[in-house]
Amino acid sequence: MARQPLVLLVSKDRLTGILTSNGLLGYGYDVLVAASVEKAFELLRTTPRISVLVINVELGNFSEGLALAKAARKDDPKIKVVYTCGIPNRLPEREKVTGAPCLRTPYRPHQLVGVIGQISNRSVPDEHEMHAA
C-alpha cells in the first residue's frame, strides 16, 4: 500500500491541532503539528518528507501564514499547500501560492482529507507558467 503524505499542520490553537491531527491519523495520514509559524519553519527545514502543509492563516495575521507557504513552496516546489481560514474571501488570491485551496474553518477532518486527496492527485503548476498565462 502506498504511504500517505506527511502533513504538517499549523493550527491556530492546541485543541484544533489535536482534533485535526487525530482525525487525519484516523484516515492513515502521518501528521506533525506546529503550534506556531516559527515551529513550522523549523519542521520544514528538518523534516524532508513533508509533502502537505496545512496552515491556518488567521495565526496572528495573514502575512505570516502566507510567507510560510511561499517559503515552503520555494524550498520544495512540489509541496502541496492548504490554507484554512474563517473568511476565505478575505485571503487575497494574488498572495496565495499557486494551486492552494482555502478550506473554511471550522471544518471536519473528512473535509480536509478530501481536499488533500484532490490536490495530491494533481501536479503543482509552475509559478512562471501561471504568470505567463
PDB file of C-alpha atoms in Angstrom:
ATOM      1  CA  MET A   1       0.000   0.000   0.000  1.00  0.00           C
ATOM      2  CA  ALA A   2       1.275   3.477  -0.866  1.00  0.00           C
ATOM      3  CA  ARG A   3       2.320   5.604   2.052  1.00  0.00           C
ATOM      4  CA  GLN A   4       0.091   8.572   2.822  1.00  0.00           C
ATOM      5  CA  PRO A   5       1.620  12.047   2.592  1.00  0.00           C
ATOM      6  CA  LEU A   6       3.214  13.520   5.709  1.00  0.00           C
ATOM      7  CA  VAL A   7       1.086  16.516   6.681  1.00  0.00           C
ATOM      8  CA  LEU A   8       2.448  19.495   8.574  1.00  0.00           C
ATOM      9  CA  LEU A   9      -0.494  21.072  10.359  1.00  0.00           C
ATOM     10  CA  VAL A  10      -0.160  24.644  11.617  1.00  0.00           C
ATOM     11  CA  SER A  11      -3.273  25.256  13.675  1.00  0.00           C
ATOM     12  CA  LYS A  12      -4.423  28.379  15.463  1.00  0.00           C
ATOM     13  CA  ASP A  13      -4.912  26.654  18.812  1.00  0.00           C
ATOM     14  CA  ARG A  14      -3.846  23.492  20.604  1.00  0.00           C
ATOM     15  CA  LEU A  15      -7.300  21.888  20.710  1.00  0.00           C
ATOM     16  CA  THR A  16      -7.873  22.364  16.976  1.00  0.00           C
ATOM     17  CA  GLY A  17      -4.420  20.905  16.333  1.00  0.00           C
ATOM     18  CA  ILE A  18      -5.150  17.831  18.454  1.00  0.00           C
ATOM     19  CA  LEU A  19      -8.609  17.209  16.980  1.00  0.00           C
ATOM     20  CA  THR A  20      -7.495  17.699  13.378  1.00  0.00           C
ATOM     21  CA  SER A  21      -4.343  15.641  13.887  1.00  0.00           C
ATOM     22  CA  ASN A  22      -6.334  12.777  15.421  1.00  0.00           C
ATOM     23  CA  GLY A  23      -8.805  12.943  12.543  1.00  0.00           C
ATOM     24  CA  LEU A  24      -6.026  12.795   9.940  1.00  0.00           C
ATOM     25  CA  LEU A  25      -4.330   9.940  11.815  1.00  0.00           C
ATOM     26  CA  GLY A  26      -7.635   8.070  11.681  1.00  0.00           C
ATOM     27  CA  TYR A  27      -7.525   8.333   7.892  1.00  0.00           C
ATOM     28  CA  GLY A  28      -3.984   6.934   7.840  1.00  0.00           C
ATOM     29  CA  TYR A  29      -2.041  10.153   7.426  1.00  0.00           C
ATOM     30  CA  ASP A  30       1.219  10.868   9.210  1.00  0.00           C
ATOM     31  CA  VAL A  31       0.918  14.256  10.917  1.00  0.00           C
ATOM     32  CA  LEU A  32       3.233  16.784  12.506  1.00  0.00           C
ATOM     33  CA  VAL A  33       1.616  19.637  14.419  1.00  0.00           C
ATOM     34  CA  ALA A  34       3.246  23.056  14.780  1.00  0.00           C
ATOM     35  CA  ALA A  35       1.805  25.496  17.291  1.00  0.00           C
ATOM     36  CA  SER A  36       3.428  28.485  15.590  1.00  0.00           C
ATOM     37  CA  VAL A  37       4.753  29.669  12.259  1.00  0.00           C
ATOM     38  CA  GLU A  38       8.279  29.641  13.749  1.00  0.00           C
ATOM     39  CA  LYS A  39       7.933  25.958  14.736  1.00  0.00           C
ATOM     40  CA  ALA A  40       6.566  25.172  11.281  1.00  0.00           C
ATOM     41  CA  PHE A  41       9.613  26.800   9.618  1.00  0.00           C
ATOM     42  CA  GLU A  42      11.858  24.649  11.809  1.00  0.00           C
ATOM     43  CA  LEU A  43       9.977  21.443  10.949  1.00  0.00           C
ATOM     44  CA  LEU A  44      10.034  22.259   7.227  1.00  0.00           C
ATOM     45  CA  ARG A  45      13.819  22.692   7.398  1.00  0.00           C
ATOM     46  CA  THR A  46      14.449  19.495   9.356  1.00  0.00           C
ATOM     47  CA  THR A  47      11.838  17.049   8.017  1.00  0.00           C
ATOM     48  CA  PRO A  48      12.351  16.309   4.326  1.00  0.00           C
ATOM     49  CA  ARG A  49       9.323  14.011   3.912  1.00  0.00           C
ATOM     50  CA  ILE A  50       6.659  16.715   4.490  1.00  0.00           C
ATOM     51  CA  SER A  51       4.521  16.808   1.374  1.00  0.00           C
ATOM     52  CA  VAL A  52       1.444  18.759   2.528  1.00  0.00           C
ATOM     53  CA  LEU A  53       1.360  21.992   4.514  1.00  0.00           C
ATOM     54  CA  VAL A  54      -1.985  22.845   6.120  1.00  0.00           C
ATOM     55  CA  ILE A  55      -1.835  26.325   7.572  1.00  0.00           C
ATOM     56  CA  ASN A  56      -4.401  28.409   9.355  1.00  0.00           C
ATOM     57  CA  VAL A  57      -3.789  31.899   8.023  1.00  0.00           C
ATOM     58  CA  GLU A  58      -5.541  33.506  10.965  1.00  0.00           C
ATOM     59  CA  LEU A  59      -2.483  32.856  13.137  1.00  0.00           C
ATOM     60  CA  GLY A  60      -1.814  36.382  14.317  1.00  0.00           C
ATOM     61  CA  ASN A  61      -2.193  37.787  10.844  1.00  0.00           C
ATOM     62  CA  PHE A  62      -2.449  36.678   7.238  1.00  0.00           C
ATOM     63  CA  SER A  63       1.064  37.719   6.259  1.00  0.00           C
ATOM     64  CA  GLU A  64       2.914  35.210   8.484  1.00  0.00           C
ATOM     65  CA  GLY A  65       0.941  32.258   7.137  1.00  0.00           C
ATOM     66  CA  LEU A  66       1.244  33.461   3.556  1.00  0.00           C
ATOM     67  CA  ALA A  67       5.004  33.937   3.995  1.00  0.00           C
ATOM     68  CA  LEU A  68       5.333  30.422   5.420  1.00  0.00           C
ATOM     69  CA  ALA A  69       3.518  28.913   2.444  1.00  0.00           C
ATOM     70  CA  LYS A  70       5.664  30.865  -0.033  1.00  0.00           C
ATOM     71  CA  ALA A  71       8.894  29.865   1.733  1.00  0.00           C
ATOM     72  CA  ALA A  72       7.814  26.220   1.853  1.00  0.00           C
ATOM     73  CA  ARG A  73       6.987  26.226  -1.872  1.00  0.00           C
ATOM     74  CA  LYS A  74      10.278  27.972  -2.695  1.00  0.00           C
ATOM     75  CA  ASP A  75      12.249  25.318  -0.772  1.00  0.00           C
ATOM     76  CA  ASP A  76      10.171  22.449  -2.194  1.00  0.00           C
ATOM     77  CA  PRO A  77       8.249  23.272  -5.383  1.00  0.00           C
ATOM     78  CA  LYS A  78       6.283  20.004  -5.056  1.00  0.00           C
ATOM     79  CA  ILE A  79       4.849  20.697  -1.589  1.00  0.00           C
ATOM     80  CA  LYS A  80       1.065  20.941  -1.535  1.00  0.00           C
ATOM     81  CA  VAL A  81      -0.493  23.763   0.477  1.00  0.00           C
ATOM     82  CA  VAL A  82      -3.952  24.023   2.004  1.00  0.00           C
ATOM     83  CA  TYR A  83      -4.941  27.264   3.687  1.00  0.00           C
ATOM     84  CA  THR A  84      -7.638  27.299   6.366  1.00  0.00           C
ATOM     85  CA  CYS A  85      -9.460  30.489   7.236  1.00  0.00           C
ATOM     86  CA  GLY A  86     -12.740  31.623   8.759  1.00  0.00           C
ATOM     87  CA  ILE A  87     -13.374  34.086   5.948  1.00  0.00           C
ATOM     88  CA  PRO A  88     -11.689  32.676   2.802  1.00  0.00           C
ATOM     89  CA  ASN A  89     -12.742  35.581   0.564  1.00  0.00           C
ATOM     90  CA  ARG A  90     -10.575  37.906   2.672  1.00  0.00           C
ATOM     91  CA  LEU A  91      -7.483  35.947   1.663  1.00  0.00           C
ATOM     92  CA  PRO A  92      -6.069  37.753  -1.403  1.00  0.00           C
ATOM     93  CA  GLU A  93      -5.762  35.305  -4.296  1.00  0.00           C
ATOM     94  CA  ARG A  94      -2.591  37.022  -5.558  1.00  0.00           C
ATOM     95  CA  GLU A  95      -0.903  36.384  -2.193  1.00  0.00           C
ATOM     96  CA  LYS A  96      -1.565  32.638  -2.164  1.00  0.00           C
ATOM     97  CA  VAL A  97       0.790  30.069  -3.647  1.00  0.00           C
ATOM     98  CA  THR A  98      -0.396  28.579  -6.929  1.00  0.00           C
ATOM     99  CA  GLY A  99      -2.877  25.728  -6.723  1.00  0.00           C
ATOM    100  CA  ALA A 100      -3.543  26.096  -2.994  1.00  0.00           C
ATOM    101  CA  PRO A 101      -7.184  25.852  -1.937  1.00  0.00           C
ATOM    102  CA  CYS A 102      -8.603  27.560   1.131  1.00  0.00           C
ATOM    103  CA  LEU A 103     -10.836  25.488   3.400  1.00  0.00           C
ATOM    104  CA  ARG A 104     -13.279  27.468   5.512  1.00  0.00           C
ATOM    105  CA  THR A 105     -12.988  26.992   9.265  1.00  0.00           C
ATOM    106  CA  PRO A 106     -14.432  25.281  11.166  1.00  0.00           C
ATOM    107  CA  TYR A 107     -14.064  22.123   9.108  1.00  0.00           C
ATOM    108  CA  ARG A 108     -14.275  18.401   9.788  1.00  0.00           C
ATOM    109  CA  PRO A 109     -11.289  16.094   9.282  1.00  0.00           C
ATOM    110  CA  HIS A 110     -13.022  14.271   6.406  1.00  0.00           C
ATOM    111  CA  GLN A 111     -13.325  17.599   4.555  1.00  0.00           C
ATOM    112  CA  LEU A 112      -9.597  18.237   4.949  1.00  0.00           C
ATOM    113  CA  VAL A 113      -8.845  14.670   3.851  1.00  0.00           C
ATOM    114  CA  GLY A 114     -10.937  15.262   0.717  1.00  0.00           C
ATOM    115  CA  VAL A 115      -9.069  18.467  -0.125  1.00  0.00           C
ATOM    116  CA  ILE A 116      -5.676  16.821   0.481  1.00  0.00           C
ATOM    117  CA  GLY A 117      -6.728  13.931  -1.757  1.00  0.00           C
ATOM    118  CA  GLN A 118      -7.750  16.309  -4.536  1.00  0.00           C
ATOM    119  CA  ILE A 119      -4.547  18.347  -4.513  1.00  0.00           C
ATOM    120  CA  SER A 120      -2.308  15.293  -4.032  1.00  0.00           C
ATOM    121  CA  ASN A 121      -3.569  13.868  -7.311  1.00  0.00           C
ATOM    122  CA  ARG A 122      -2.514  16.850  -9.385  1.00  0.00           C
ATOM    123  CA  SER A 123       0.843  18.385 -10.031  1.00  0.00           C
ATOM    124  CA  VAL A 124       1.721  21.832  -8.763  1.00  0.00           C
ATOM    125  CA  PRO A 125       1.682  24.300 -11.673  1.00  0.00           C
ATOM    126  CA  ASP A 126       4.947  26.067 -12.287  1.00  0.00           C
ATOM    127  CA  GLU A 127       4.688  29.614 -10.908  1.00  0.00           C
ATOM    128  CA  HIS A 128       6.268  31.036 -14.098  1.00  0.00           C
ATOM    129  CA  GLU A 129       3.783  29.188 -16.322  1.00  0.00           C
ATOM    130  CA  MET A 130       0.874  30.599 -14.297  1.00  0.00           C
ATOM    131  CA  HIS A 131       2.094  34.183 -14.582  1.00  0.00           C
ATOM    132  CA  ALA A 132       2.778  33.832 -18.297  1.00  0.00           C
ATOM    133  CA  ALA A 133      -0.825  32.755 -18.993  1.00  0.00           C
TER     134      ALA A 133
END
